[in-house]
PDB file of C-alpha atoms in Angstrom:
ATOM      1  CA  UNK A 276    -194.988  35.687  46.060  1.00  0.00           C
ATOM      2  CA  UNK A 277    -192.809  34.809  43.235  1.00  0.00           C
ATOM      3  CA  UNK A 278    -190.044  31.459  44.309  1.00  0.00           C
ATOM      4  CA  UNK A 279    -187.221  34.210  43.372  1.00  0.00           C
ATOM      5  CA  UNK A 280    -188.394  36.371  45.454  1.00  0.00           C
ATOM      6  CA  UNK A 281    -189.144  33.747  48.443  1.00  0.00           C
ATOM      7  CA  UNK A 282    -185.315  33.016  48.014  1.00  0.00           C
ATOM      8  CA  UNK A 283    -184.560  36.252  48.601  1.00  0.00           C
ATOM      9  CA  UNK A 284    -186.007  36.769  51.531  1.00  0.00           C
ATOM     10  CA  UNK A 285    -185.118  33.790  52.867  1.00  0.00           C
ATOM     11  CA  UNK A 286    -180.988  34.823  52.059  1.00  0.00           C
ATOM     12  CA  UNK A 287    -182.179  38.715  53.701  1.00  0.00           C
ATOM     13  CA  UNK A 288    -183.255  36.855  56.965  1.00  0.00           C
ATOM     14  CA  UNK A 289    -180.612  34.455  56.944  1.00  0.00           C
ATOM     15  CA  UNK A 290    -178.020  37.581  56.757  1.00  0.00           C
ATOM     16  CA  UNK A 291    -179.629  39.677  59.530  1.00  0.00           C
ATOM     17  CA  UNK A 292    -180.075  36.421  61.733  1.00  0.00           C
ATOM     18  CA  UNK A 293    -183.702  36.999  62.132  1.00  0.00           C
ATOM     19  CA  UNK A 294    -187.139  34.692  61.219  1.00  0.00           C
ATOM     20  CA  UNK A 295    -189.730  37.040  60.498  1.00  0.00           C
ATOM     21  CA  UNK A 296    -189.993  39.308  56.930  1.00  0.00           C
ATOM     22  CA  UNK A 297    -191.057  42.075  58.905  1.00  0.00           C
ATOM     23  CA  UNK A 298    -187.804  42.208  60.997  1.00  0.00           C
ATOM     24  CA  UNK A 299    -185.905  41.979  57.471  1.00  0.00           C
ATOM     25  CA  UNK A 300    -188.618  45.029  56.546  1.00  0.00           C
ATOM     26  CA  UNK A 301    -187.806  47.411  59.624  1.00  0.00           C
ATOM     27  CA  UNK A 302    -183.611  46.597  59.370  1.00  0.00           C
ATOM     28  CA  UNK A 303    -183.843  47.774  55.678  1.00  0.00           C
ATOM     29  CA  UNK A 304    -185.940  51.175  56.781  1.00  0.00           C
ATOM     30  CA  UNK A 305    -189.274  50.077  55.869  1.00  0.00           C
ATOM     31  CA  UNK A 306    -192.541  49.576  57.809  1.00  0.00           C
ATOM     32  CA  UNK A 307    -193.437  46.203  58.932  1.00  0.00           C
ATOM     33  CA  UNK A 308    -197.078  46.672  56.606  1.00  0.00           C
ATOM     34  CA  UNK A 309    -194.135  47.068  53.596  1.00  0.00           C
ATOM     35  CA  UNK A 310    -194.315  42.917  53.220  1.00  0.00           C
ATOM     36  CA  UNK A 311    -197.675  43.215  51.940  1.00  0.00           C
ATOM     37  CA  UNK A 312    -196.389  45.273  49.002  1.00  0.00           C
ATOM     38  CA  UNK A 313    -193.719  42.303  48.462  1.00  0.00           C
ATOM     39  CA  UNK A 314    -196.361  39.756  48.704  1.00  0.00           C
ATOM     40  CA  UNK A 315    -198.173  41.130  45.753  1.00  0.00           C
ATOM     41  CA  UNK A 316    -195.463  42.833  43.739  1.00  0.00           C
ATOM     42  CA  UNK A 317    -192.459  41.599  44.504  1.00  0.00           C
ATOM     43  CA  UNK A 318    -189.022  42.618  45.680  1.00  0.00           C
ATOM     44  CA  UNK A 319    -188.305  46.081  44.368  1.00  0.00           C
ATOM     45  CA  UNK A 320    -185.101  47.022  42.740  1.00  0.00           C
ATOM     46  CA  UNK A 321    -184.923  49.632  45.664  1.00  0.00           C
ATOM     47  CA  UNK A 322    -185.363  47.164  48.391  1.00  0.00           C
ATOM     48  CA  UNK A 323    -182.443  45.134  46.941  1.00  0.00           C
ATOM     49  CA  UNK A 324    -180.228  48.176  46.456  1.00  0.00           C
ATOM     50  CA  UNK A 325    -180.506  48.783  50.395  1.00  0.00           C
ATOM     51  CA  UNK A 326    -180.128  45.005  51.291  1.00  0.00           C
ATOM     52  CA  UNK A 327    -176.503  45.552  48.768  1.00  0.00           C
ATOM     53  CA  UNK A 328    -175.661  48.444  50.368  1.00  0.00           C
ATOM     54  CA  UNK A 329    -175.916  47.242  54.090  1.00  0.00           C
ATOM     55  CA  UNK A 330    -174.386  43.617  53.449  1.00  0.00           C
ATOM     56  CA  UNK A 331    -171.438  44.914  51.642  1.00  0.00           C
ATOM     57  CA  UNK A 332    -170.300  46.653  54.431  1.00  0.00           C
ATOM     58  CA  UNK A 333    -170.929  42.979  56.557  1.00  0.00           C
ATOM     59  CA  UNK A 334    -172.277  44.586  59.621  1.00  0.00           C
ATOM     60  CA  UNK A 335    -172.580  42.964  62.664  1.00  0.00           C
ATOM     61  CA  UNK A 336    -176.064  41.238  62.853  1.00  0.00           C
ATOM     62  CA  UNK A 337    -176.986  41.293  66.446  1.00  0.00           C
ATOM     63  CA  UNK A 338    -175.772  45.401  66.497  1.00  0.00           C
ATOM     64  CA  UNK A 339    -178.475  45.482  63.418  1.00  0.00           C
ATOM     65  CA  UNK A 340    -181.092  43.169  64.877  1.00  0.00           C
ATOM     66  CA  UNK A 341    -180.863  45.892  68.526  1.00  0.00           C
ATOM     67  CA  UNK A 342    -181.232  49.016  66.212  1.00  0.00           C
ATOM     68  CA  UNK A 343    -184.050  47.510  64.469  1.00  0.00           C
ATOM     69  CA  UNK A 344    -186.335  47.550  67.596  1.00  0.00           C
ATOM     70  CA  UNK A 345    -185.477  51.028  68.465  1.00  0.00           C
ATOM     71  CA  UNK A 346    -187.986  53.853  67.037  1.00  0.00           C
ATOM     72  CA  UNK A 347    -187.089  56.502  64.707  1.00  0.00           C
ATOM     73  CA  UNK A 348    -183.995  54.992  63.586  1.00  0.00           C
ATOM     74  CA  UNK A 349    -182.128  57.705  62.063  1.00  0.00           C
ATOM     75  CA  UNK A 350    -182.397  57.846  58.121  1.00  0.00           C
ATOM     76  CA  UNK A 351    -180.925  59.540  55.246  1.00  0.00           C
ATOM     77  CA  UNK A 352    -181.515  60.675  51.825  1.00  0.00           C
ATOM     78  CA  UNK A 353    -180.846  58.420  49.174  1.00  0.00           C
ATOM     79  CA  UNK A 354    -181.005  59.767  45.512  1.00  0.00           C
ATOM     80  CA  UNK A 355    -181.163  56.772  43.652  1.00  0.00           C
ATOM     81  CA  UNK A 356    -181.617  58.636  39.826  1.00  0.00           C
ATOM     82  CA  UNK A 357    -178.972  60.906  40.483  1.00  0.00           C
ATOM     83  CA  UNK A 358    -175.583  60.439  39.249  1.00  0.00           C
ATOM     84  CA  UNK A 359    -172.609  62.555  40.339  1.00  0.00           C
ATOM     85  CA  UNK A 360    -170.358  63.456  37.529  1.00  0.00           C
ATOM     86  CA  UNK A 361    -166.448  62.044  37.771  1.00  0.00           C
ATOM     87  CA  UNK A 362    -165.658  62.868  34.116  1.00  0.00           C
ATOM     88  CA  UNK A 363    -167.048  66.083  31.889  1.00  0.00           C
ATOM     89  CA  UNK A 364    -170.199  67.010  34.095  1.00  0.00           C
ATOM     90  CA  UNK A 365    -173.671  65.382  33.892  1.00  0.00           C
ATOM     91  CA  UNK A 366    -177.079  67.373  33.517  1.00  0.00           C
ATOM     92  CA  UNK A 367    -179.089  66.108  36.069  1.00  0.00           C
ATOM     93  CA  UNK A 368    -182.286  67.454  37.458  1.00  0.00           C
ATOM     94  CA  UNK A 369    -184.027  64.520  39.204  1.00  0.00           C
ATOM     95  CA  UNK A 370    -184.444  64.966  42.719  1.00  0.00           C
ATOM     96  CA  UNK A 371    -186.501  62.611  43.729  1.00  0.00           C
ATOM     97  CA  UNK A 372    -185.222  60.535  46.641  1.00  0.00           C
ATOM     98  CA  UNK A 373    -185.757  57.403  49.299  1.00  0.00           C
ATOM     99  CA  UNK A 374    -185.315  57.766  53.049  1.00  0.00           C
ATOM    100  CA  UNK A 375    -182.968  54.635  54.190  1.00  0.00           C
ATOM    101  CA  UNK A 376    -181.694  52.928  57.309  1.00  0.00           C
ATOM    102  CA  UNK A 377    -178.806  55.385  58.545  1.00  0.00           C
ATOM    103  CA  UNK A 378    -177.271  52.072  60.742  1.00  0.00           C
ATOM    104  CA  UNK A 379    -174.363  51.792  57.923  1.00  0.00           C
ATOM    105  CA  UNK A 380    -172.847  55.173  58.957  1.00  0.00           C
ATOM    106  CA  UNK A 381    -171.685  53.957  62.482  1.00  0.00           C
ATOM    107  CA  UNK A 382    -169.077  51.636  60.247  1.00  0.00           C
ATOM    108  CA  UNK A 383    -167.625  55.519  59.152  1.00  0.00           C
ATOM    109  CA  UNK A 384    -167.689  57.170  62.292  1.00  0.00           C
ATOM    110  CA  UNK A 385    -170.800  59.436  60.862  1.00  0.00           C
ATOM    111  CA  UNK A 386    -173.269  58.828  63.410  1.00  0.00           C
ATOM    112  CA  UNK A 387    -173.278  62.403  65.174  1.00  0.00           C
ATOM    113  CA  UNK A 388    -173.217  64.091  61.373  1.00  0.00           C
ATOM    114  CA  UNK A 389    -176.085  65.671  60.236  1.00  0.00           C
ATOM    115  CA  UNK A 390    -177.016  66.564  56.834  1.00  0.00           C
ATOM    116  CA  UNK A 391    -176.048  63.747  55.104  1.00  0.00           C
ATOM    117  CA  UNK A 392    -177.405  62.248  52.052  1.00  0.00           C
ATOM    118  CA  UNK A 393    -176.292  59.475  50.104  1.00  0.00           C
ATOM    119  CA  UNK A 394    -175.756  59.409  45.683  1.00  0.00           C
ATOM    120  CA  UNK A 395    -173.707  57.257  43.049  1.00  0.00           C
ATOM    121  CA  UNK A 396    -170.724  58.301  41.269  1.00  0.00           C
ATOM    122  CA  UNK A 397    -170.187  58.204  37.195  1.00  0.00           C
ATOM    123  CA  UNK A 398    -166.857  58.154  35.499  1.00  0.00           C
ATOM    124  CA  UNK A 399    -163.568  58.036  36.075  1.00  0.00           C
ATOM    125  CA  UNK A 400    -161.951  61.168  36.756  1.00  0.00           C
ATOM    126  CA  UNK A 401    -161.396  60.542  40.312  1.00  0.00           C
ATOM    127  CA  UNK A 402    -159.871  57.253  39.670  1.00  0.00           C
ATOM    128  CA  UNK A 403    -158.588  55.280  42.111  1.00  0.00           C
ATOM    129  CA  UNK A 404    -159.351  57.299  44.778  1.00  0.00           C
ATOM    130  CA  UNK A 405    -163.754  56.955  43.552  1.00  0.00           C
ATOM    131  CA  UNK A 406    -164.454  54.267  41.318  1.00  0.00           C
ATOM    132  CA  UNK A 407    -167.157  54.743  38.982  1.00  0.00           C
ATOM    133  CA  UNK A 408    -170.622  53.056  40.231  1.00  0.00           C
ATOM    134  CA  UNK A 409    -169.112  53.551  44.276  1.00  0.00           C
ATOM    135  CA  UNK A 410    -171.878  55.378  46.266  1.00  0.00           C
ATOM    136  CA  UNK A 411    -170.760  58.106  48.243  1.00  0.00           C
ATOM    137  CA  UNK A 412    -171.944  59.929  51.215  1.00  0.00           C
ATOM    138  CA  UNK A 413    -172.590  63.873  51.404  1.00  0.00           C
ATOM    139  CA  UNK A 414    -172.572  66.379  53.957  1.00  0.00           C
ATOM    140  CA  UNK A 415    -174.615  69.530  52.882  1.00  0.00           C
ATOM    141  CA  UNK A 416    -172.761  72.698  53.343  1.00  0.00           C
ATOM    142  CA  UNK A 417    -172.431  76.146  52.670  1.00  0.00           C
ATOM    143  CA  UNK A 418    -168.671  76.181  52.000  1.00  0.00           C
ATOM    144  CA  UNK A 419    -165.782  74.135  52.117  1.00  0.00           C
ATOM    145  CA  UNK A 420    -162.010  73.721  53.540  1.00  0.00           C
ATOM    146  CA  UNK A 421    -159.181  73.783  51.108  1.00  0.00           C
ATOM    147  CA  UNK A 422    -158.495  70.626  49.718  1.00  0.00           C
ATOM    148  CA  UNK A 423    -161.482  68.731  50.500  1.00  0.00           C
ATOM    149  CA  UNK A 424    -163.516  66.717  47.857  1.00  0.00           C
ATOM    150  CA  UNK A 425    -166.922  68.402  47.030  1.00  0.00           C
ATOM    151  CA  UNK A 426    -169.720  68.164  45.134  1.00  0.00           C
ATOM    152  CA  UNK A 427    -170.970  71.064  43.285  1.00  0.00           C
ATOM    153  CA  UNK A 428    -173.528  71.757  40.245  1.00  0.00           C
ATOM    154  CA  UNK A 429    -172.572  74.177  37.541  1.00  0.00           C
ATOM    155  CA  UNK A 430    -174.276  75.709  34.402  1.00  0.00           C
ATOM    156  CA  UNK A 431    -176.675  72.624  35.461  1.00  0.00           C
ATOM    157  CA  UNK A 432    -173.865  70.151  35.738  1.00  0.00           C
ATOM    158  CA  UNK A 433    -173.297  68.054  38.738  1.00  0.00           C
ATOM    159  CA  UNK A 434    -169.490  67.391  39.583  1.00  0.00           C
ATOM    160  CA  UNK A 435    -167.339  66.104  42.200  1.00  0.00           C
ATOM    161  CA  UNK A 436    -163.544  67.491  41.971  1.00  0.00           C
ATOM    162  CA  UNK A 437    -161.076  68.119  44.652  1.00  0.00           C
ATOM    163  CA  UNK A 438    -161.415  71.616  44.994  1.00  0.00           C
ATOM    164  CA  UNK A 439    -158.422  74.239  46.206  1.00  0.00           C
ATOM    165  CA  UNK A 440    -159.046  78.040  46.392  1.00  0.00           C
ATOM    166  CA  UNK A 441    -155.858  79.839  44.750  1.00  0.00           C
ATOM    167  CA  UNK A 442    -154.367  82.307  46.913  1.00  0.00           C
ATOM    168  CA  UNK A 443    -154.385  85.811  45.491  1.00  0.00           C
ATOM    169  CA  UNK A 444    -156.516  85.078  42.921  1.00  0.00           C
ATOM    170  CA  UNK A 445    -160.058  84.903  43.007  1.00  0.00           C
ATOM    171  CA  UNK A 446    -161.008  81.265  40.962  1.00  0.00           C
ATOM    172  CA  UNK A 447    -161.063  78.155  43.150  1.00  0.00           C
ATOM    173  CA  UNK A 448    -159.339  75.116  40.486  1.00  0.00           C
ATOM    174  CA  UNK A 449    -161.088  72.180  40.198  1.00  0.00           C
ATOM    175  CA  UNK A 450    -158.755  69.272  40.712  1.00  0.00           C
ATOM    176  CA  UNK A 451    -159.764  65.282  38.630  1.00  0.00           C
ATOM    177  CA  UNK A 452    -157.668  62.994  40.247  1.00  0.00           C
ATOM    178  CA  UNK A 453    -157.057  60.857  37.214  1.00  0.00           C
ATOM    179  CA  UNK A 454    -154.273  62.564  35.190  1.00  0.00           C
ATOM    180  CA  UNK A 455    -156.057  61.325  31.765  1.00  0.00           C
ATOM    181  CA  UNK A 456    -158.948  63.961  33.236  1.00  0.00           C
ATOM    182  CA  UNK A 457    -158.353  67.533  32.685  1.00  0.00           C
ATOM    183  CA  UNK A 458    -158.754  69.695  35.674  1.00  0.00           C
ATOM    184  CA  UNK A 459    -160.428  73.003  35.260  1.00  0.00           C
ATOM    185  CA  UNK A 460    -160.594  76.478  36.631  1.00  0.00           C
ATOM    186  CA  UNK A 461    -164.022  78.584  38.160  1.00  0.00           C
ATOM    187  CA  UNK A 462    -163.966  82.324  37.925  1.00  0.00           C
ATOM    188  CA  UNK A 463    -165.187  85.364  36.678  1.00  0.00           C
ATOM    189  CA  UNK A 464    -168.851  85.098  36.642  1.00  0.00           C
ATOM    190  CA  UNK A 465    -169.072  81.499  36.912  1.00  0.00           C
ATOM    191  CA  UNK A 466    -167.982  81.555  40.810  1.00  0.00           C
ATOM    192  CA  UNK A 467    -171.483  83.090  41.438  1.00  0.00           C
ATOM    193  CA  UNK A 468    -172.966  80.244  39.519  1.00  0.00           C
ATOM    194  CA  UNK A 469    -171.390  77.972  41.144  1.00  0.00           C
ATOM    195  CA  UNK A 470    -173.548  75.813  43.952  1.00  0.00           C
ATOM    196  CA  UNK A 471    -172.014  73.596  46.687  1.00  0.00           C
ATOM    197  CA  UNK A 472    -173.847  70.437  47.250  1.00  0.00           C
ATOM    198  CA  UNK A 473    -172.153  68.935  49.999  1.00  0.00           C
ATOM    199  CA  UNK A 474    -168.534  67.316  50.781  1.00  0.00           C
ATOM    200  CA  UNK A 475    -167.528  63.975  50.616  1.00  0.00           C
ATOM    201  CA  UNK A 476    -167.306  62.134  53.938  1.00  0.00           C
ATOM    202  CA  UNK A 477    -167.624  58.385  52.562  1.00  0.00           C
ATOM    203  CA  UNK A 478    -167.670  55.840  49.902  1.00  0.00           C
ATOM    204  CA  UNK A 479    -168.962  52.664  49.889  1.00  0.00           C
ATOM    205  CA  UNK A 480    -167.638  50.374  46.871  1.00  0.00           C
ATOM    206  CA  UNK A 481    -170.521  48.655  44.651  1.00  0.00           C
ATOM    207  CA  UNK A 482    -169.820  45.407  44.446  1.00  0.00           C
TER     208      UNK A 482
END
């Protein structure tokens, strides 16, 4: 193993409060057999994506350090080439994803949601209230409640826009939150096109 990546570790272990790489392993989602792979590759941009993600949110270590010995530790989807469009809409088709540690959501009150999955955000239409490069965390769903924040592919662009059904008419306007952003309008044929992806429950800032 590389020094750099010896250092890292060593700053992963100190952070969770634990002495072993396979406890730094099974805290980040992995299997404990995963340290071979770091042994002879290296630390993956992946693995130091989830160590970001969980520090930034400084959760407690000894609350991590329990959940870490329990089994089946809940997990969630995490899209990492995906990139939710807060501007003009962004053709995206990769779906491939990673399964991470779900631990993070107790900090948001998500623990007893289901269907979550977890993406980035790029532009700056929905400035301040999403930054571009936060992460943000999905529900799936069918259909949404006035008002709320989804995300939703069209004509093979992925958005997220706050989204408000007019009454009477039969378009749903698609609201950017930065006034140098045009909003936008669905209807007509497009509302057939359109697919829901999930609403926004989260955001965790990318430091």
């Amino acid at each position: 193993m590389l020094e750099k990546d010896k250092k890292i570790i060593q700053k992963m272990m100190d952070f969770f409060g634990v002495s072993k790489m396979e406890e730094v392993a099974v805290i980040l989602g992995y299997s404990p057999s995963t340290i071979n792979t770091w042994h002879t590759k290296g630390i993956t941009k992946s693995v130091l994506k989830r160590f970001e993600l969980i520090s930034s949110k400084k959760l407690d270590n000894q609350t991590m350090k329990e959940n870490s010995s329990v089994k089946n530790n809940r997990q969630i989807k995490y899209y990492p080439n995906v990139r939710i469009s807060a501007g003009y809409g962004i053709a995206n088709f990769e779906e491939e994803f990673e399964l991470i540690d779900a631990t993070f959501l107790n900090t948001f009150n998500l623990a007893n949601v289901k269907n979550l999955e977890m993406v980035q955000v790029q532009g700056d239409s929905m400035l301040p209230y999403i930054e571009d490069g936060e992460f943000i965390i999905l529900e799936r769903k069918s259909d949404f409640k006035n008002g709320e924040i989804i995300v939703f592919n069209l004509n093979d662009n992925i958005y997220i826009k706050q989204a408000l059904r007019i009454p009477n008419q039969n378009k749903i306007s698609c609201i950017s939150k930065n006034p140098l952003f045009p909003s936008f309008d669905i209807e007509g044929d497009d509302l057939n096109k359109m697919q829901l992806i999930g609403i926004l429950r989260a955001k965790i800032k990318r430091f």
